[in-house]
PDB file of C-alpha atoms in Angstrom:
ATOM      1  CA  MET M1415     -61.706 -52.651  17.423  1.00 95.00           C
ATOM      2  CA  ILE M1416     -65.139 -51.901  15.993  1.00 97.00           C
ATOM      3  CA  GLU M1417     -65.927 -48.865  13.850  1.00 98.00           C
ATOM      4  CA  THR M1418     -69.511 -47.831  13.201  1.00 97.00           C
ATOM      5  CA  LYS M1419     -70.600 -45.106  10.785  1.00 98.00           C
ATOM      6  CA  LEU M1420     -73.501 -43.101  12.183  1.00 97.00           C
ATOM      7  CA  THR M1421     -75.488 -40.078  11.094  1.00 97.00           C
ATOM      8  CA  VAL M1422     -76.744 -37.466  13.517  1.00 96.00           C
ATOM      9  CA  SER M1423     -80.482 -37.504  12.840  1.00 93.00           C
ATOM     10  CA  ASN M1424     -81.995 -35.625  15.751  1.00 92.00           C
ATOM     11  CA  GLN M1425     -83.096 -32.081  14.942  1.00 91.00           C
ATOM     12  CA  LEU M1426     -80.710 -30.293  17.321  1.00 92.00           C
ATOM     13  CA  GLY M1427     -77.646 -32.462  16.666  1.00 93.00           C
ATOM     14  CA  LEU M1428     -75.157 -33.302  19.388  1.00 93.00           C
ATOM     15  CA  HIS M1429     -76.184 -30.487  21.715  1.00 92.00           C
ATOM     16  CA  ALA M1430     -75.722 -30.595  25.501  1.00 93.00           C
ATOM     17  CA  ARG M1431     -78.604 -32.935  26.368  1.00 94.00           C
ATOM     18  CA  ALA M1432     -77.829 -35.446  23.585  1.00 95.00           C
ATOM     19  CA  THR M1433     -74.132 -35.353  24.418  1.00 96.00           C
ATOM     20  CA  ALA M1434     -74.886 -35.958  28.104  1.00 96.00           C
ATOM     21  CA  LYS M1435     -76.951 -39.044  27.170  1.00 96.00           C
ATOM     22  CA  LEU M1436     -74.103 -40.379  25.055  1.00 97.00           C
ATOM     23  CA  VAL M1437     -71.475 -39.781  27.751  1.00 97.00           C
ATOM     24  CA  GLN M1438     -73.677 -41.340  30.457  1.00 97.00           C
ATOM     25  CA  LEU M1439     -74.188 -44.387  28.261  1.00 97.00           C
ATOM     26  CA  LEU M1440     -70.435 -44.747  27.743  1.00 98.00           C
ATOM     27  CA  ALA M1441     -69.277 -43.964  31.297  1.00 97.00           C
ATOM     28  CA  PRO M1442     -69.366 -47.557  32.575  1.00 97.00           C
ATOM     29  CA  ALA M1443     -67.814 -48.978  29.390  1.00 97.00           C
ATOM     30  CA  GLN M1444     -64.427 -50.609  29.700  1.00 97.00           C
ATOM     31  CA  SER M1445     -63.607 -49.974  26.053  1.00 97.00           C
ATOM     32  CA  ALA M1446     -61.856 -46.881  24.768  1.00 98.00           C
ATOM     33  CA  CYS M1447     -64.472 -44.905  22.829  1.00 98.00           C
ATOM     34  CA  THR M1448     -63.780 -42.324  20.144  1.00 98.00           C
ATOM     35  CA  LEU M1449     -65.943 -40.157  17.898  1.00 98.00           C
ATOM     36  CA  ILE M1450     -64.546 -38.839  14.637  1.00 97.00           C
ATOM     37  CA  ALA M1451     -66.237 -36.108  12.602  1.00 96.00           C
ATOM     38  CA  LYS M1452     -65.223 -33.123  10.493  1.00 93.00           C
ATOM     39  CA  GLY M1453     -61.581 -34.137  10.668  1.00 94.00           C
ATOM     40  CA  ARG M1454     -61.567 -34.176  14.480  1.00 96.00           C
ATOM     41  CA  GLU M1455     -61.132 -37.153  16.765  1.00 97.00           C
ATOM     42  CA  VAL M1456     -62.368 -36.891  20.352  1.00 97.00           C
ATOM     43  CA  ASN M1457     -62.851 -39.071  23.405  1.00 98.00           C
ATOM     44  CA  ALA M1458     -66.541 -40.051  23.245  1.00 98.00           C
ATOM     45  CA  LYS M1459     -66.645 -40.222  27.063  1.00 98.00           C
ATOM     46  CA  SER M1460     -65.856 -36.496  27.313  1.00 97.00           C
ATOM     47  CA  ILE M1461     -68.759 -34.052  27.234  1.00 96.00           C
ATOM     48  CA  MET M1462     -66.497 -31.199  26.173  1.00 96.00           C
ATOM     49  CA  GLY M1463     -64.828 -33.294  23.502  1.00 95.00           C
ATOM     50  CA  VAL M1464     -68.100 -34.378  21.925  1.00 96.00           C
ATOM     51  CA  MET M1465     -69.512 -30.840  22.115  1.00 95.00           C
ATOM     52  CA  LEU M1466     -66.427 -29.532  20.291  1.00 94.00           C
ATOM     53  CA  LEU M1467     -67.364 -31.643  17.274  1.00 95.00           C
ATOM     54  CA  ALA M1468     -70.339 -29.296  16.716  1.00 92.00           C
ATOM     55  CA  ALA M1469     -72.087 -32.179  14.954  1.00 95.00           C
ATOM     56  CA  GLY M1470     -75.420 -30.894  13.686  1.00 94.00           C
ATOM     57  CA  LEU M1471     -78.275 -32.630  11.916  1.00 94.00           C
ATOM     58  CA  GLY M1472     -76.998 -34.777   9.055  1.00 95.00           C
ATOM     59  CA  THR M1473     -73.384 -34.900  10.224  1.00 96.00           C
ATOM     60  CA  GLU M1474     -71.738 -38.246   9.624  1.00 97.00           C
ATOM     61  CA  VAL M1475     -69.624 -39.514  12.499  1.00 97.00           C
ATOM     62  CA  LEU M1476     -67.478 -42.562  13.002  1.00 98.00           C
ATOM     63  CA  PHE M1477     -67.747 -44.237  16.405  1.00 98.00           C
ATOM     64  CA  ARG M1478     -64.814 -46.415  17.393  1.00 98.00           C
ATOM     65  CA  ALA M1479     -64.781 -48.798  20.361  1.00 98.00           C
ATOM     66  CA  ASP M1480     -61.754 -50.815  21.357  1.00 98.00           C
ATOM     67  CA  GLY M1481     -61.846 -53.102  24.368  1.00 97.00           C
ATOM     68  CA  PRO M1482     -63.519 -56.019  26.092  1.00 97.00           C
ATOM     69  CA  ASP M1483     -67.099 -54.729  25.691  1.00 97.00           C
ATOM     70  CA  GLU M1484     -66.698 -53.121  22.256  1.00 97.00           C
ATOM     71  CA  HIS M1485     -69.552 -55.096  20.675  1.00 97.00           C
ATOM     72  CA  GLU M1486     -72.089 -54.162  23.359  1.00 97.00           C
ATOM     73  CA  VAL M1487     -70.960 -50.524  23.466  1.00 98.00           C
ATOM     74  CA  SER M1488     -71.099 -50.146  19.680  1.00 98.00           C
ATOM     75  CA  ALA M1489     -74.603 -51.633  19.532  1.00 98.00           C
ATOM     76  CA  ALA M1490     -75.835 -49.372  22.346  1.00 98.00           C
ATOM     77  CA  VAL M1491     -74.430 -46.227  20.710  1.00 98.00           C
ATOM     78  CA  ALA M1492     -75.916 -47.150  17.327  1.00 98.00           C
ATOM     79  CA  ASP M1493     -79.279 -47.691  19.030  1.00 97.00           C
ATOM     80  CA  LEU M1494     -79.073 -44.287  20.755  1.00 97.00           C
ATOM     81  CA  PHE M1495     -78.333 -42.568  17.440  1.00 96.00           C
ATOM     82  CA  ASN M1496     -81.120 -44.508  15.698  1.00 96.00           C
ATOM     83  CA  ARG M1497     -83.576 -43.472  18.421  1.00 95.00           C
ATOM     84  CA  LYS M1498     -82.565 -39.859  17.765  1.00 94.00           C
ATOM     85  CA  PHE M1499     -81.465 -39.576  21.386  1.00 95.00           C
ATOM     86  CA  ASP M1500     -85.149 -40.035  22.391  1.00 90.00           C
ATOM     87  CA  GLU M1501     -85.855 -36.450  21.364  1.00 86.00           C
ATOM     88  CA  GLU M1502     -88.192 -36.833  18.402  1.00 71.00           C
ATOM     89  CA  GLN M1503     -91.912 -36.823  19.060  1.00 51.00           C
TER      90      GLN M1503
END
């Protein structure tokens, strides 16, 4: 199991478009993927679950991957967060 602390740094936070990018990235993953924020734990492969976190700019989240591709999945998610979901100009 790998846990990665991330900070939402895109201006609009985990809104619909950013959440869709995250879920699409995780869809083919074999690992179980979880996001934890504000005392809630959700399936990171679920659009509705991630949206329910209401994670705005500056929110700290914990991403957890557990499975055969956990290293690759964790690195890809960290990269997506670091790129601000490709939304910043």
